[in-house]
Amino acid sequence: MNPGGETTIVSSAHALDTAVESLLDASLTPLLDDEFIAVMRDVETSMRKLEAVKHRFVTETSTRSLAARAGSASPVKFLEQTLRLSHADAASRVNAAKQLSPQPALGGELDPELAYVAEAQRDGDISVDHVRRIAQIIKRIPCAIDPGQRELAEEVLTTYARTGSPDKLLDLGETILAHIDPDGTLTQDTDRERMRGLTLGRKRADGMSALNGELTAPLREVLEPLFAKFARPGMCNPEDPDSPKVADRTLNLKKLQAAAERDTRSVAQRNHDALLAVLRFEIDRKKLGSHRGLPVEAIITMRLEDVERGTGIATTATGGTLSIPEALALAAGTRPLLAVLNRAGMPLYLGRGRHRLASPAQRLALIASEKGCTRPGCSAPASVSAVHHVTEWANDGRTDIDNLTLACDGCHAMIHDGPGGWKTVVMGDDSPYPGRIGWIAPTHIDPTGTPQVNHLHHTDELMADTITTIRARDRSQREQRQAWLDARKTTRSSTPTRQ
């Protein structure tokens, strides 16, 4: 680093913070319309340039191997923890930095993968949406295309983006792709494999989830015959008890025709119901083996009182929720693993002499009580979590339920005694969460070393804590306001009145 470089960077960061603070507090009212628009554009340009600065920071964290030195599983995890980012945001920043920031190499630096895009972003001319859409188009260019044509396509897209809307980029991209490969003959299997993928979106509050992706020809050829048979009108209709099912060995055509006349579902709904029916009934579960010591089945937890009332929520090992009627309906057609909890819970103690590995019953109890990885801030469900000894087996830890917890593979690897290692403890009786597993973060995340519990899998608990915090803050503000009013009254009463 050049002499004084650190001071320049630190002072620039402080100046940026000061400038932002002034923009937050300054009144916009005195500005004329033209002045206001100019200021708004200037700020937007600066914010776009800051994206390029963020790429430099991400690249520097990799150059310095900060993730490995801090004990994080990857640069993505390091950014998640240090900057408190979502996994999607951290992963997006790492991917963007690889494409848009010069990369260190022996003897110097390599130019960014998308050099024209990187230059436009440094100039503040294009937004994150511009960048994302150009990258999507470039990714679709077949590998067989000459690198010069690929570079020209990037230059054309970037030149337009400097003055055009990101919404129009996809149309321009389709035109470019059609010009480069008009018949689609240059697209090879490697291109298709590179673009393949399915993404199951987060479960919304209404219980629905989005499924998006790109299917290869083999997967489509598997799905189309399935839909042709089981998604035809009248088949696999969950709203019609007389609808023919996947499990029916022979198909009664008269029964199917009658069911089809009653069927009011859309094509998309029939496809959904057919896929669910096939996955529920046609898979030989024994051939799927086991996952973390349990069969590959739906694992559902519900409370006995909720079952008796027929209301409430059941939880699954994959982090989802079902209404009690939905959970009972799912259990009716399959054999999921059920954990029905009474008020007393399940006392499970194996002791050190029995086995180092948790039993299936213990794992079921952990799934029911913890619902997922217990590291604070981790949303990994129980289905991708391992059983961890709070007091390690090597340190005479027992395989008892009160010494066991769930930790996903990434978080499990973070528990160690080296630099950047996390530690786990059982919260004491004086804690707000006695018996829960607390995690102590390394000093680069929490210098105080205070054990914290994970609230993400216990939304009712998280909501209660948030409400308590808000009420405490409001109470403090009211007390401060009242003290200020009392002080004003005292000052007024002690001030002599003029005669």
Short mmCIF file of C-alpha atoms in Angstrom, two decimals:
data_model
loop_
_atom_site.label_atom_id
_atom_site.label_comp_id
_atom_site.label_asym_id
_atom_site.label_seq_id
_atom_site.Cartn_x
_atom_site.Cartn_y
_atom_site.Cartn_z
CA MET A 1 0.00 0.00 0.00
CA ASN A 2 1.27 3.47 -0.81
CA PRO A 3 2.30 5.66 2.14
CA GLY A 4 -0.74 7.48 3.39
CA GLY A 5 -3.08 5.23 1.41
CA GLU A 6 -4.78 3.93 4.52
CA THR A 7 -5.37 7.47 5.80
CA THR A 8 -6.84 8.51 2.45
CA ILE A 9 -9.22 5.57 2.34
CA VAL A 10 -10.36 6.01 5.94
CA SER A 11 -10.85 9.75 5.54
CA SER A 12 -12.77 9.19 2.29
CA ALA A 13 -15.08 6.74 4.04
CA HIS A 14 -15.67 9.23 6.86
CA ALA A 15 -16.31 12.02 4.36
CA LEU A 16 -18.84 9.82 2.55
CA ASP A 17 -20.66 9.13 5.81
CA THR A 18 -20.69 12.83 6.65
CA ALA A 19 -22.07 13.69 3.20
CA VAL A 20 -24.83 11.09 3.51
CA GLU A 21 -25.75 12.39 6.97
CA SER A 22 -26.06 15.91 5.57
CA LEU A 23 -28.29 14.67 2.75
CA LEU A 24 -30.52 12.89 5.27
CA ASP A 25 -31.01 16.03 7.35
CA ALA A 26 -30.93 18.83 4.77
CA SER A 27 -34.23 20.35 3.69
CA LEU A 28 -35.10 19.81 0.05
CA THR A 29 -37.80 22.47 0.03
CA PRO A 30 -35.57 25.49 -0.91
CA LEU A 31 -34.42 23.79 -4.13
CA LEU A 32 -36.02 24.80 -7.41
CA ASP A 33 -37.39 21.92 -9.49
CA ASP A 34 -34.43 21.95 -11.88
CA GLU A 35 -31.99 22.03 -8.97
CA PHE A 36 -33.76 19.18 -7.21
CA ILE A 37 -33.71 17.00 -10.35
CA ALA A 38 -30.00 17.73 -10.85
CA VAL A 39 -29.20 16.81 -7.24
CA MET A 40 -31.26 13.63 -7.51
CA ARG A 41 -29.35 12.63 -10.65
CA ASP A 42 -25.99 13.43 -9.04
CA VAL A 43 -26.80 11.26 -6.02
CA GLU A 44 -27.98 8.43 -8.27
CA THR A 45 -24.72 8.59 -10.21
CA SER A 46 -22.72 8.45 -6.98
CA MET A 47 -24.71 5.47 -5.74
CA ARG A 48 -24.01 3.64 -9.00
CA LYS A 49 -20.29 4.36 -8.66
CA LEU A 50 -20.42 2.99 -5.12
CA GLU A 51 -21.45 -0.39 -6.56
CA ALA A 52 -18.03 -0.51 -8.23
CA VAL A 53 -16.44 0.36 -4.89
CA LYS A 54 -18.30 -2.56 -3.29
CA HIS A 55 -16.86 -4.87 -5.95
CA ARG A 56 -13.36 -3.73 -4.97
CA PHE A 57 -14.08 -4.46 -1.32
CA VAL A 58 -15.35 -7.96 -2.11
CA THR A 59 -12.31 -8.72 -4.26
CA GLU A 60 -10.01 -7.44 -1.52
CA THR A 61 -11.60 -9.74 1.07
CA SER A 62 -10.75 -12.68 -1.19
CA THR A 63 -7.23 -11.39 -1.89
CA ARG A 64 -6.58 -11.14 1.85
CA SER A 65 -8.16 -14.57 2.50
CA LEU A 66 -10.25 -12.96 5.24
CA ALA A 67 -12.88 -15.71 5.12
CA ALA A 68 -10.34 -18.47 5.78
CA ARG A 69 -8.57 -16.45 8.47
CA ALA A 70 -11.88 -15.78 10.21
CA GLY A 71 -12.95 -19.43 10.02
CA SER A 72 -15.82 -18.74 7.63
CA ALA A 73 -16.77 -21.45 5.17
CA SER A 74 -16.54 -19.12 2.16
CA PRO A 75 -16.31 -15.44 1.17
CA VAL A 76 -20.10 -15.46 0.87
CA LYS A 77 -20.46 -16.61 4.49
CA PHE A 78 -17.90 -14.04 5.63
CA LEU A 79 -19.88 -11.21 4.03
CA GLU A 80 -23.14 -12.55 5.46
CA GLN A 81 -21.69 -12.49 8.97
CA THR A 82 -19.56 -9.35 8.87
CA LEU A 83 -22.00 -7.08 7.02
CA ARG A 84 -25.21 -8.82 8.15
CA LEU A 85 -26.31 -9.54 4.58
CA SER A 86 -28.79 -12.07 3.30
CA HIS A 87 -27.27 -15.11 1.63
CA ALA A 88 -28.69 -14.02 -1.73
CA ASP A 89 -27.20 -10.52 -1.42
CA ALA A 90 -23.78 -11.81 -0.34
CA ALA A 91 -23.67 -14.39 -3.14
CA SER A 92 -24.76 -11.76 -5.67
CA ARG A 93 -21.95 -9.43 -4.57
CA VAL A 94 -19.32 -12.15 -4.85
CA ASN A 95 -20.51 -13.13 -8.33
CA ALA A 96 -20.68 -9.50 -9.45
CA ALA A 97 -17.15 -8.81 -8.17
CA LYS A 98 -15.80 -11.73 -10.21
CA GLN A 99 -17.34 -10.25 -13.36
CA LEU A 100 -16.86 -6.54 -12.78
CA SER A 101 -13.69 -6.06 -10.74
CA PRO A 102 -10.07 -6.58 -11.85
CA GLN A 103 -8.86 -9.92 -10.49
CA PRO A 104 -5.42 -10.42 -8.94
CA ALA A 105 -3.04 -12.62 -10.92
CA LEU A 106 0.64 -13.45 -11.03
CA GLY A 107 2.49 -10.40 -12.28
CA GLY A 108 -0.47 -8.01 -12.13
CA GLU A 109 -4.23 -7.92 -12.58
CA LEU A 110 -6.66 -9.48 -15.03
CA ASP A 111 -9.25 -7.24 -16.66
CA PRO A 112 -12.86 -7.73 -15.49
CA GLU A 113 -14.80 -10.44 -17.26
CA LEU A 114 -17.32 -7.81 -18.40
CA ALA A 115 -14.91 -4.94 -19.01
CA TYR A 116 -17.33 -2.61 -20.86
CA VAL A 117 -19.99 -3.08 -18.19
CA ALA A 118 -17.46 -2.47 -15.42
CA GLU A 119 -16.32 0.78 -17.05
CA ALA A 120 -19.89 2.05 -17.42
CA GLN A 121 -20.62 1.26 -13.80
CA ARG A 122 -17.50 3.09 -12.61
CA ASP A 123 -18.71 6.08 -14.64
CA GLY A 124 -22.04 5.92 -12.82
CA ASP A 125 -23.99 5.55 -16.07
CA ILE A 126 -25.66 2.18 -15.42
CA SER A 127 -27.56 0.72 -12.49
CA VAL A 128 -27.50 -2.71 -10.86
CA ASP A 129 -30.52 -3.68 -12.99
CA HIS A 130 -28.62 -2.77 -16.16
CA VAL A 131 -25.68 -4.91 -15.04
CA ARG A 132 -27.81 -7.89 -14.07
CA ARG A 133 -29.69 -7.99 -17.36
CA ILE A 134 -26.60 -7.61 -19.50
CA ALA A 135 -24.98 -10.48 -17.59
CA GLN A 136 -28.07 -12.64 -18.16
CA ILE A 137 -27.88 -12.04 -21.91
CA ILE A 138 -24.13 -12.66 -22.15
CA LYS A 139 -24.57 -15.94 -20.24
CA ARG A 140 -26.93 -17.16 -22.96
CA ILE A 141 -24.41 -16.66 -25.77
CA PRO A 142 -23.25 -20.12 -26.90
CA CYS A 143 -19.66 -21.10 -26.07
CA ALA A 144 -19.04 -21.80 -29.76
CA ILE A 145 -19.44 -18.12 -30.60
CA ASP A 146 -16.22 -16.27 -31.47
CA PRO A 147 -14.93 -14.25 -28.46
CA GLY A 148 -14.86 -11.17 -30.66
CA GLN A 149 -18.60 -11.43 -31.29
CA ARG A 150 -19.22 -11.93 -27.56
CA GLU A 151 -17.22 -8.80 -26.79
CA LEU A 152 -19.09 -6.87 -29.49
CA ALA A 153 -22.43 -7.97 -28.03
CA GLU A 154 -21.34 -6.73 -24.59
CA GLU A 155 -20.21 -3.41 -26.06
CA VAL A 156 -23.52 -2.91 -27.92
CA LEU A 157 -25.57 -3.72 -24.83
CA THR A 158 -23.46 -1.47 -22.59
CA THR A 159 -23.53 1.44 -25.04
CA TYR A 160 -27.32 1.27 -25.11
CA ALA A 161 -27.54 0.87 -21.32
CA ARG A 162 -25.62 4.13 -20.72
CA THR A 163 -28.63 6.09 -21.96
CA GLY A 164 -31.46 3.52 -22.14
CA SER A 165 -33.82 1.73 -19.78
CA PRO A 166 -32.92 -1.68 -18.31
CA ASP A 167 -36.43 -2.85 -19.25
CA LYS A 168 -35.50 -2.65 -22.96
CA LEU A 169 -32.24 -4.56 -22.61
CA LEU A 170 -33.85 -8.00 -22.77
CA ASP A 171 -35.53 -7.15 -26.09
CA LEU A 172 -32.22 -5.90 -27.46
CA GLY A 173 -30.55 -9.02 -26.13
CA GLU A 174 -33.02 -11.28 -27.94
CA THR A 175 -32.28 -9.42 -31.16
CA ILE A 176 -28.53 -9.87 -30.67
CA LEU A 177 -28.92 -13.58 -29.84
CA ALA A 178 -31.10 -14.10 -32.89
CA HIS A 179 -28.44 -12.43 -35.05
CA ILE A 180 -25.59 -14.47 -33.53
CA ASP A 181 -27.35 -17.85 -33.65
CA PRO A 182 -30.53 -17.47 -35.74
CA ASP A 183 -31.30 -21.20 -35.93
CA GLY A 184 -30.15 -22.14 -32.44
CA THR A 185 -27.76 -24.66 -33.98
CA LEU A 186 -24.68 -23.30 -32.23
CA THR A 187 -26.09 -23.95 -28.79
CA GLN A 188 -24.43 -27.13 -27.52
CA ASP A 189 -25.11 -29.54 -24.66
CA THR A 190 -22.51 -27.72 -22.57
CA ASP A 191 -24.47 -24.47 -23.00
CA ARG A 192 -27.72 -26.14 -21.99
CA GLU A 193 -26.11 -27.78 -18.98
CA ARG A 194 -24.64 -24.41 -17.97
CA MET A 195 -28.07 -22.76 -18.04
CA ARG A 196 -30.04 -25.56 -16.37
CA GLY A 197 -31.49 -25.09 -12.89
CA LEU A 198 -34.54 -25.08 -10.67
CA THR A 199 -35.06 -22.61 -7.85
CA LEU A 200 -37.66 -23.15 -5.16
CA GLY A 201 -38.45 -19.73 -3.77
CA ARG A 202 -39.08 -18.87 -0.14
CA LYS A 203 -42.36 -19.90 1.34
CA ARG A 204 -44.67 -16.91 1.63
CA ALA A 205 -46.97 -16.11 4.51
CA ASP A 206 -49.89 -17.56 2.58
CA GLY A 207 -48.09 -20.91 2.29
CA MET A 208 -47.33 -20.62 -1.44
CA SER A 209 -43.87 -20.84 -3.04
CA ALA A 210 -42.59 -19.87 -6.48
CA LEU A 211 -40.77 -22.42 -8.66
CA ASN A 212 -38.56 -21.01 -11.42
CA GLY A 213 -35.97 -22.52 -13.67
CA GLU A 214 -34.59 -23.71 -16.98
CA LEU A 215 -35.17 -27.37 -17.91
CA THR A 216 -32.90 -29.47 -20.07
CA ALA A 217 -34.41 -31.63 -22.79
CA PRO A 218 -34.06 -34.89 -20.77
CA LEU A 219 -36.01 -33.51 -17.81
CA ARG A 220 -38.68 -32.10 -20.09
CA GLU A 221 -38.99 -35.48 -21.84
CA VAL A 222 -39.58 -37.08 -18.43
CA LEU A 223 -42.17 -34.52 -17.36
CA GLU A 224 -44.21 -34.26 -20.56
CA PRO A 225 -45.42 -37.91 -20.65
CA LEU A 226 -46.18 -37.65 -16.92
CA PHE A 227 -48.31 -34.55 -17.46
CA ALA A 228 -49.89 -36.04 -20.56
CA LYS A 229 -51.35 -38.89 -18.52
CA PHE A 230 -51.81 -37.61 -14.98
CA ALA A 231 -52.57 -33.93 -15.71
CA ARG A 232 -55.35 -34.63 -18.17
CA PRO A 233 -58.77 -33.27 -17.17
CA GLY A 234 -60.33 -35.32 -14.41
CA MET A 235 -57.11 -36.97 -13.18
CA CYS A 236 -55.64 -36.49 -9.70
CA ASN A 237 -58.11 -33.80 -8.69
CA PRO A 238 -57.73 -33.22 -4.92
CA GLU A 239 -61.12 -31.48 -4.85
CA ASP A 240 -62.92 -34.50 -6.32
CA PRO A 241 -62.92 -37.68 -4.18
CA ASP A 242 -64.07 -39.73 -7.20
CA SER A 243 -61.26 -38.51 -9.45
CA PRO A 244 -58.97 -41.30 -10.79
CA LYS A 245 -55.67 -41.47 -8.93
CA VAL A 246 -52.08 -42.32 -9.82
CA ALA A 247 -52.28 -45.41 -7.64
CA ASP A 248 -55.20 -46.86 -9.66
CA ARG A 249 -53.86 -49.93 -11.49
CA THR A 250 -56.47 -49.70 -14.23
CA LEU A 251 -58.10 -46.57 -15.58
CA ASN A 252 -61.89 -46.53 -15.76
CA LEU A 253 -62.61 -44.38 -18.83
CA LYS A 254 -66.23 -43.69 -17.87
CA LYS A 255 -65.12 -42.59 -14.41
CA LEU A 256 -62.43 -40.38 -15.96
CA GLN A 257 -64.89 -38.79 -18.40
CA ALA A 258 -67.32 -38.01 -15.61
CA ALA A 259 -64.53 -36.52 -13.50
CA ALA A 260 -63.32 -34.45 -16.47
CA GLU A 261 -66.77 -32.90 -16.87
CA ARG A 262 -66.61 -31.81 -13.22
CA ASP A 263 -63.01 -30.56 -13.49
CA THR A 264 -62.72 -26.75 -13.44
CA ARG A 265 -58.93 -26.56 -12.91
CA SER A 266 -56.56 -24.72 -15.23
CA VAL A 267 -53.77 -26.54 -17.08
CA ALA A 268 -51.23 -25.17 -14.62
CA GLN A 269 -53.27 -26.40 -11.67
CA ARG A 270 -53.61 -29.87 -13.21
CA ASN A 271 -49.84 -30.03 -13.77
CA HIS A 272 -49.26 -29.10 -10.14
CA ASP A 273 -51.67 -31.72 -8.85
CA ALA A 274 -50.23 -34.42 -11.13
CA LEU A 275 -46.67 -33.79 -9.97
CA LEU A 276 -47.74 -33.86 -6.32
CA ALA A 277 -49.67 -37.09 -6.86
CA VAL A 278 -46.74 -38.84 -8.56
CA LEU A 279 -44.23 -37.74 -5.92
CA ARG A 280 -46.52 -38.86 -3.10
CA PHE A 281 -47.51 -42.28 -4.43
CA GLU A 282 -45.14 -43.52 -7.10
CA ILE A 283 -41.71 -43.21 -5.50
CA ASP A 284 -40.37 -46.37 -3.83
CA ARG A 285 -39.17 -44.80 -0.57
CA LYS A 286 -36.98 -47.80 0.25
CA LYS A 287 -34.86 -47.16 -2.85
CA LEU A 288 -34.19 -43.60 -1.71
CA GLY A 289 -32.20 -44.80 1.31
CA SER A 290 -31.84 -42.49 4.29
CA HIS A 291 -30.84 -38.87 4.90
CA ARG A 292 -28.96 -38.04 8.10
CA GLY A 293 -30.14 -41.28 9.69
CA LEU A 294 -33.84 -40.95 8.81
CA PRO A 295 -35.90 -42.19 5.84
CA VAL A 296 -36.46 -39.74 2.98
CA GLU A 297 -39.98 -38.84 4.04
CA ALA A 298 -41.94 -35.80 5.06
CA ILE A 299 -41.23 -35.20 8.77
CA ILE A 300 -44.12 -33.39 10.39
CA THR A 301 -44.37 -32.01 13.91
CA MET A 302 -47.68 -31.03 15.44
CA ARG A 303 -49.11 -30.52 18.91
CA LEU A 304 -51.67 -32.92 20.29
CA GLU A 305 -54.02 -30.12 21.34
CA ASP A 306 -53.93 -28.69 17.80
CA VAL A 307 -54.79 -32.10 16.33
CA GLU A 308 -57.70 -32.44 18.74
CA ARG A 309 -59.01 -28.99 17.79
CA GLY A 310 -58.28 -29.43 14.09
CA THR A 311 -56.65 -25.99 13.96
CA GLY A 312 -53.19 -24.57 14.29
CA ILE A 313 -49.92 -25.07 12.45
CA ALA A 314 -47.71 -28.11 11.86
CA THR A 315 -44.03 -27.69 11.00
CA THR A 316 -41.80 -29.75 8.70
CA ALA A 317 -38.13 -30.66 8.83
CA THR A 318 -37.52 -28.64 5.67
CA GLY A 319 -38.56 -25.44 7.41
CA GLY A 320 -42.09 -25.26 6.05
CA THR A 321 -45.46 -24.98 7.73
CA LEU A 322 -48.79 -26.63 7.06
CA SER A 323 -52.21 -26.11 8.50
CA ILE A 324 -53.32 -29.05 10.65
CA PRO A 325 -55.91 -30.14 8.03
CA GLU A 326 -53.22 -30.01 5.30
CA ALA A 327 -50.78 -31.99 7.45
CA LEU A 328 -53.38 -34.67 8.23
CA ALA A 329 -54.33 -34.89 4.55
CA LEU A 330 -50.68 -35.33 3.58
CA ALA A 331 -50.25 -38.03 6.22
CA ALA A 332 -53.35 -39.85 4.99
CA GLY A 333 -51.87 -40.85 1.64
CA THR A 334 -48.29 -41.52 2.73
CA ARG A 335 -46.35 -42.63 5.77
CA PRO A 336 -44.49 -39.54 6.94
CA LEU A 337 -42.57 -39.49 10.19
CA LEU A 338 -44.80 -37.79 12.73
CA ALA A 339 -43.79 -36.21 16.00
CA VAL A 340 -46.89 -35.39 18.00
CA LEU A 341 -45.85 -33.47 21.10
CA ASN A 342 -47.75 -33.42 24.34
CA ARG A 343 -47.10 -30.85 27.04
CA ALA A 344 -44.52 -33.04 28.74
CA GLY A 345 -42.30 -33.56 25.68
CA MET A 346 -40.04 -36.56 25.03
CA PRO A 347 -37.44 -37.48 27.68
CA LEU A 348 -34.54 -39.00 25.72
CA TYR A 349 -31.27 -39.89 27.52
CA LEU A 350 -28.86 -42.39 25.99
CA GLY A 351 -25.75 -41.54 27.98
CA ARG A 352 -22.15 -41.72 26.83
CA GLY A 353 -21.93 -45.46 27.03
CA ARG A 354 -24.55 -46.11 24.37
CA HIS A 355 -23.38 -44.46 21.17
CA ARG A 356 -21.69 -41.37 19.75
CA LEU A 357 -24.36 -40.89 17.08
CA ALA A 358 -27.80 -39.58 17.96
CA SER A 359 -30.60 -42.08 17.58
CA PRO A 360 -33.46 -41.51 15.09
CA ALA A 361 -35.75 -40.80 18.05
CA GLN A 362 -33.39 -38.14 19.38
CA ARG A 363 -33.10 -36.57 15.95
CA LEU A 364 -36.88 -36.48 15.66
CA ALA A 365 -37.07 -34.75 19.03
CA LEU A 366 -34.51 -32.14 17.93
CA ILE A 367 -36.42 -31.56 14.70
CA ALA A 368 -39.61 -31.06 16.68
CA SER A 369 -38.11 -28.67 19.23
CA GLU A 370 -35.44 -26.73 17.30
CA LYS A 371 -36.81 -26.94 13.74
CA GLY A 372 -33.46 -26.06 12.16
CA CYS A 373 -29.88 -24.93 12.64
CA THR A 374 -29.50 -23.15 15.98
CA ARG A 375 -26.75 -20.71 15.00
CA PRO A 376 -28.16 -17.16 15.29
CA GLY A 377 -29.22 -15.82 11.92
CA CYS A 378 -29.09 -19.17 10.11
CA SER A 379 -32.32 -20.16 8.35
CA ALA A 380 -31.23 -23.68 7.34
CA PRO A 381 -34.06 -26.13 8.13
CA ALA A 382 -33.67 -29.38 10.06
CA SER A 383 -33.53 -31.44 6.86
CA VAL A 384 -30.07 -30.06 6.02
CA SER A 385 -28.75 -30.01 9.60
CA ALA A 386 -26.52 -32.44 11.47
CA VAL A 387 -26.66 -33.34 15.16
CA HIS A 388 -23.92 -31.57 17.12
CA HIS A 389 -22.64 -32.32 20.65
CA VAL A 390 -22.60 -29.06 22.62
CA THR A 391 -19.86 -30.54 24.79
CA GLU A 392 -17.84 -32.43 22.21
CA TRP A 393 -17.78 -36.22 22.33
CA ALA A 394 -13.97 -36.04 22.39
CA ASN A 395 -14.25 -33.91 25.56
CA ASP A 396 -16.42 -36.50 27.34
CA GLY A 397 -19.67 -35.05 25.99
CA ARG A 398 -22.67 -37.32 26.36
CA THR A 399 -25.13 -38.30 23.65
CA ASP A 400 -28.05 -37.00 25.73
CA ILE A 401 -30.82 -34.87 24.35
CA ASP A 402 -29.80 -31.90 26.53
CA ASN A 403 -26.27 -32.02 25.07
CA LEU A 404 -27.41 -32.22 21.46
CA THR A 405 -28.43 -29.55 18.98
CA LEU A 406 -28.91 -29.09 15.24
CA ALA A 407 -26.33 -27.35 13.05
CA CYS A 408 -26.23 -27.22 9.27
CA ASP A 409 -23.04 -28.44 7.62
CA GLY A 410 -21.71 -24.92 7.00
CA CYS A 411 -22.33 -23.76 10.58
CA HIS A 412 -21.15 -27.09 12.04
CA ALA A 413 -17.76 -26.57 10.38
CA MET A 414 -17.52 -23.15 12.03
CA ILE A 415 -17.42 -24.66 15.53
CA HIS A 416 -13.76 -25.06 16.52
CA ASP A 417 -11.14 -23.69 18.90
CA GLY A 418 -9.00 -22.02 16.24
CA PRO A 419 -9.09 -18.41 15.00
CA GLY A 420 -12.58 -17.37 13.96
CA GLY A 421 -14.16 -20.39 15.61
CA TRP A 422 -17.67 -20.36 17.08
CA LYS A 423 -18.58 -22.01 20.39
CA THR A 424 -21.84 -23.48 21.67
CA VAL A 425 -23.20 -23.50 25.22
CA VAL A 426 -26.43 -24.46 26.96
CA MET A 427 -28.15 -21.31 28.19
CA GLY A 428 -28.49 -21.23 31.97
CA ASP A 429 -31.54 -20.83 34.16
CA ASP A 430 -30.84 -17.09 34.50
CA SER A 431 -31.19 -16.68 30.73
CA PRO A 432 -34.44 -15.63 29.04
CA TYR A 433 -34.11 -18.92 27.12
CA PRO A 434 -33.03 -21.55 29.66
CA GLY A 435 -32.04 -24.87 28.12
CA ARG A 436 -31.73 -23.43 24.61
CA ILE A 437 -28.42 -23.62 22.76
CA GLY A 438 -26.47 -20.37 22.66
CA TRP A 439 -23.74 -19.65 20.11
CA ILE A 440 -20.74 -17.45 20.87
CA ALA A 441 -19.53 -15.64 17.76
CA PRO A 442 -15.85 -14.93 16.99
CA THR A 443 -14.56 -11.49 17.83
CA HIS A 444 -14.78 -10.12 14.26
CA ILE A 445 -18.55 -10.56 14.53
CA ASP A 446 -19.21 -9.92 18.24
CA PRO A 447 -16.30 -8.62 20.34
CA THR A 448 -18.37 -9.07 23.53
CA GLY A 449 -18.61 -12.87 23.20
CA THR A 450 -22.24 -12.88 24.38
CA PRO A 451 -24.09 -16.16 23.72
CA GLN A 452 -27.04 -15.69 21.36
CA VAL A 453 -29.91 -18.00 20.39
CA ASN A 454 -31.49 -18.35 16.97
CA HIS A 455 -35.02 -16.96 16.71
CA LEU A 456 -35.56 -17.52 12.98
CA HIS A 457 -37.23 -20.91 13.46
CA HIS A 458 -39.43 -19.59 16.29
CA THR A 459 -41.32 -16.70 14.71
CA ASP A 460 -43.68 -16.31 17.66
CA GLU A 461 -40.69 -15.85 19.94
CA LEU A 462 -39.08 -13.40 17.51
CA MET A 463 -42.30 -11.41 17.30
CA ALA A 464 -42.59 -11.28 21.10
CA ASP A 465 -38.99 -10.05 21.47
CA THR A 466 -39.52 -7.40 18.79
CA ILE A 467 -42.68 -6.13 20.46
CA THR A 468 -40.91 -6.02 23.83
CA THR A 469 -38.04 -4.01 22.31
CA ILE A 470 -40.45 -1.57 20.65
CA ARG A 471 -42.39 -1.09 23.88
CA ALA A 472 -39.21 -0.53 25.86
CA ARG A 473 -38.00 2.02 23.30
CA ASP A 474 -41.35 3.82 23.31
CA ARG A 475 -41.40 3.85 27.11
CA SER A 476 -37.88 5.33 27.19
CA GLN A 477 -38.84 7.99 24.66
CA ARG A 478 -41.96 8.90 26.67
CA GLU A 479 -39.89 9.17 29.85
CA GLN A 480 -37.32 11.38 28.12
CA ARG A 481 -40.10 13.58 26.73
CA GLN A 482 -41.71 13.88 30.13
CA ALA A 483 -38.38 14.75 31.77
CA TRP A 484 -37.84 17.46 29.15
CA LEU A 485 -41.33 18.90 29.80
CA ASP A 486 -40.76 18.82 33.56
CA ALA A 487 -37.45 20.63 33.13
CA ARG A 488 -39.14 23.32 31.03
CA LYS A 489 -41.84 23.78 33.70
CA THR A 490 -39.19 24.10 36.42
CA THR A 491 -37.23 26.63 34.35
CA ARG A 492 -40.36 28.72 33.66
CA SER A 493 -41.47 28.71 37.29
CA SER A 494 -38.03 29.83 38.50
CA THR A 495 -37.76 32.65 35.96
CA PRO A 496 -38.86 36.05 37.44
CA THR A 497 -41.81 37.63 35.66
CA ARG A 498 -41.40 41.13 34.30
CA GLN A 499 -43.38 43.89 35.99
#
